[in-house]
mmCIF file of C-alpha atoms in Angstrom:
data_model
loop_
_atom_site.group_PDB
_atom_site.id
_atom_site.type_symbol
_atom_site.label_atom_id
_atom_site.label_comp_id
_atom_site.label_asym_id
_atom_site.label_seq_id
_atom_site.Cartn_x
_atom_site.Cartn_y
_atom_site.Cartn_z
ATOM 1 C CA GLN A 111 -0.501 -0.236 -0.098
ATOM 2 C CA VAL A 112 1.253 3.464 -1.022
ATOM 3 C CA GLN A 113 2.304 5.316 1.283
ATOM 4 C CA LEU A 114 2.139 9.631 1.344
ATOM 5 C CA VAL A 115 3.238 11.495 4.172
ATOM 6 C CA GLU A 116 2.686 15.268 4.240
ATOM 7 C CA SER A 117 4.739 17.751 6.795
ATOM 8 C CA GLY A 118 5.824 21.035 6.118
ATOM 9 C CA GLY A 119 2.786 23.015 7.220
ATOM 10 C CA GLY A 120 2.370 25.606 9.889
ATOM 11 C CA TRP A 121 1.043 29.543 10.358
ATOM 12 C CA VAL A 122 2.784 32.165 8.618
ATOM 13 C CA GLN A 123 2.078 35.615 8.304
ATOM 14 C CA PRO A 124 1.318 36.995 4.459
ATOM 15 C CA GLY A 125 4.392 37.757 2.335
ATOM 16 C CA ALA A 126 5.425 34.447 4.135
ATOM 17 C CA SER A 127 7.350 31.734 2.273
ATOM 18 C CA LEU A 128 6.369 27.786 2.984
ATOM 19 C CA ARG A 129 7.410 24.385 1.782
ATOM 20 C CA LEU A 130 5.566 21.276 2.190
ATOM 21 C CA SER A 131 6.772 17.769 1.556
ATOM 22 C CA CYS A 132 5.883 14.852 0.397
ATOM 23 C CA ALA A 133 7.814 11.280 1.007
ATOM 24 C CA ILE A 134 5.845 8.532 -0.692
ATOM 25 C CA SER A 135 6.527 4.846 0.250
ATOM 26 C CA GLU A 136 6.999 1.895 -1.845
ATOM 27 C CA ARG A 137 6.469 2.543 -6.024
ATOM 28 C CA THR A 138 8.226 5.860 -7.857
ATOM 29 C CA PRO A 139 4.607 7.560 -8.658
ATOM 30 C CA GLY A 140 3.858 8.675 -12.289
ATOM 31 C CA THR A 141 2.139 11.500 -11.245
ATOM 32 C CA THR A 142 1.557 13.687 -8.416
ATOM 33 C CA GLY A 143 -0.577 16.529 -6.811
ATOM 34 C CA TRP A 144 -1.522 18.790 -4.538
ATOM 35 C CA PHE A 145 -4.661 19.939 -3.844
ATOM 36 C CA ARG A 146 -6.049 21.882 -1.271
ATOM 37 C CA GLN A 147 -9.399 22.868 0.568
ATOM 38 C CA ALA A 148 -11.043 25.367 2.719
ATOM 39 C CA PRO A 149 -13.359 25.546 5.196
ATOM 40 C CA GLY A 150 -16.777 25.536 3.674
ATOM 41 C CA LYS A 151 -15.073 24.208 0.350
ATOM 42 C CA GLU A 152 -14.584 21.923 -2.322
ATOM 43 C CA ARG A 153 -11.587 20.497 -2.358
ATOM 44 C CA GLU A 154 -9.228 22.230 -4.748
ATOM 45 C CA PHE A 155 -5.734 21.587 -7.488
ATOM 46 C CA VAL A 156 -3.231 23.872 -6.880
ATOM 47 C CA SER A 157 -0.397 22.065 -8.875
ATOM 48 C CA SER A 158 1.261 18.824 -10.427
ATOM 49 C CA ILE A 159 4.170 17.193 -11.976
ATOM 50 C CA ARG A 160 4.896 14.255 -14.015
ATOM 51 C CA TRP A 161 7.815 12.494 -12.330
ATOM 52 C CA MET A 162 9.812 11.242 -15.783
ATOM 53 C CA ASP A 163 10.316 14.411 -17.207
ATOM 54 C CA GLY A 164 9.367 16.995 -14.530
ATOM 55 C CA ASN A 165 6.149 18.772 -16.971
ATOM 56 C CA THR A 166 4.723 20.746 -14.700
ATOM 57 C CA ARG A 167 0.749 22.906 -13.984
ATOM 58 C CA TYR A 168 -0.698 25.330 -11.397
ATOM 59 C CA ALA A 169 -4.146 26.497 -10.921
ATOM 60 C CA ASP A 170 -4.125 30.520 -11.651
ATOM 61 C CA SER A 171 -4.413 31.706 -7.820
ATOM 62 C CA VAL A 172 -0.980 29.553 -7.341
ATOM 63 C CA LYS A 173 1.020 30.192 -10.710
ATOM 64 C CA GLY A 174 4.802 32.457 -10.209
ATOM 65 C CA ARG A 175 4.078 32.514 -6.600
ATOM 66 C CA PHE A 176 4.217 28.268 -5.549
ATOM 67 C CA SER A 177 6.540 25.937 -7.597
ATOM 68 C CA ILE A 178 6.337 22.100 -6.982
ATOM 69 C CA SER A 179 8.939 20.423 -7.476
ATOM 70 C CA ARG A 180 10.420 16.299 -7.094
ATOM 71 C CA ASP A 181 13.101 14.461 -5.909
ATOM 72 C CA ARG A 182 13.174 10.615 -7.497
ATOM 73 C CA ALA A 183 16.261 9.556 -5.156
ATOM 74 C CA LYS A 184 14.520 10.302 -1.795
ATOM 75 C CA LYS A 185 10.744 10.084 -3.911
ATOM 76 C CA THR A 186 9.755 13.276 -2.040
ATOM 77 C CA THR A 187 7.435 15.661 -3.883
ATOM 78 C CA TYR A 188 7.897 19.275 -2.513
ATOM 79 C CA LEU A 189 5.801 22.346 -2.886
ATOM 80 C CA GLN A 190 7.280 26.281 -2.424
ATOM 81 C CA MET A 191 5.073 28.284 -1.515
ATOM 82 C CA ASN A 192 6.124 32.052 -1.816
ATOM 83 C CA SER A 193 3.960 35.524 -1.202
ATOM 84 C CA LEU A 194 1.409 33.734 0.778
ATOM 85 C CA ALA A 195 -2.027 35.209 1.343
ATOM 86 C CA PRO A 196 -4.754 34.484 3.593
ATOM 87 C CA GLU A 197 -6.727 32.975 0.804
ATOM 88 C CA ASP A 198 -3.911 30.538 0.388
ATOM 89 C CA THR A 199 -5.369 29.511 3.967
ATOM 90 C CA ALA A 200 -5.894 25.550 3.761
ATOM 91 C CA VAL A 201 -5.512 21.743 4.338
ATOM 92 C CA TYR A 202 -3.033 20.799 1.686
ATOM 93 C CA TYR A 203 -3.314 17.735 -0.133
ATOM 94 C CA CYS A 204 -0.779 15.365 -1.667
ATOM 95 C CA ALA A 205 -1.871 12.421 -3.549
ATOM 96 C CA ALA A 206 -0.024 10.160 -6.383
ATOM 97 C CA THR A 207 -1.310 8.189 -9.270
ATOM 98 C CA LEU A 208 0.959 5.414 -11.147
ATOM 99 C CA ARG A 209 0.030 6.673 -14.093
ATOM 100 C CA THR A 210 1.448 9.529 -15.843
ATOM 101 C CA TYR A 211 -0.658 12.663 -17.076
ATOM 102 C CA ASN A 212 0.594 15.521 -19.550
ATOM 103 C CA SER A 213 0.242 18.551 -18.054
ATOM 104 C CA ALA A 214 -2.450 19.642 -20.971
ATOM 105 C CA SER A 215 -4.546 16.680 -19.278
ATOM 106 C CA PRO A 216 -8.563 18.098 -17.115
ATOM 107 C CA TYR A 217 -6.667 14.574 -15.434
ATOM 108 C CA VAL A 218 -4.137 16.552 -12.949
ATOM 109 C CA ARG A 219 -6.837 18.470 -11.939
ATOM 110 C CA ASP A 220 -9.525 15.600 -12.082
ATOM 111 C CA PRO A 221 -8.839 14.445 -7.552
ATOM 112 C CA LEU A 222 -10.588 11.486 -8.832
ATOM 113 C CA LYS A 223 -7.629 10.408 -10.797
ATOM 114 C CA TYR A 224 -5.004 10.097 -8.161
ATOM 115 C CA ASP A 225 -5.131 7.117 -5.858
ATOM 116 C CA ASN A 226 -3.025 7.488 -3.309
ATOM 117 C CA TRP A 227 -3.069 10.676 -0.504
ATOM 118 C CA GLY A 228 -1.558 11.913 2.335
ATOM 119 C CA GLN A 229 -3.325 12.683 5.977
ATOM 120 C CA GLY A 230 -2.996 16.770 4.771
ATOM 121 C CA THR A 231 -1.476 19.345 5.892
ATOM 122 C CA GLN A 232 -2.595 22.665 7.791
ATOM 123 C CA VAL A 233 -1.737 26.289 6.245
ATOM 124 C CA THR A 234 -3.049 29.249 7.990
ATOM 125 C CA VAL A 235 -1.927 32.554 6.831
ATOM 126 C CA SER A 236 -3.033 35.310 8.756
ATOM 127 C CA ALA A 237 -1.516 38.321 10.632
#
């Protein structure tokens, strides 16, 4: 059973940065994604990366501020979040699938297309 363990969340002030990590057990994934869910809202796509070539995609709301990456040797994916704003406050989830999705595919934005999920890590941005 693939396990995803997230870390790196916390409370920060607006304008600060955080880096989330997601360590993946077992097989190297084909695609990993980060999603977030704020209270009273649906889970939304944040970013994805295809592991074989680093092909990435971002939600418009985080483009230019967030950066996704992966370390194949450590089987870990990262989400570097800069210029954080209060609207970024949410529980952030890491997700993985063995399938490889091109960044242009609508599948990367669909939570149902990922097979394994982490437990989530809280990110709170407030003054």
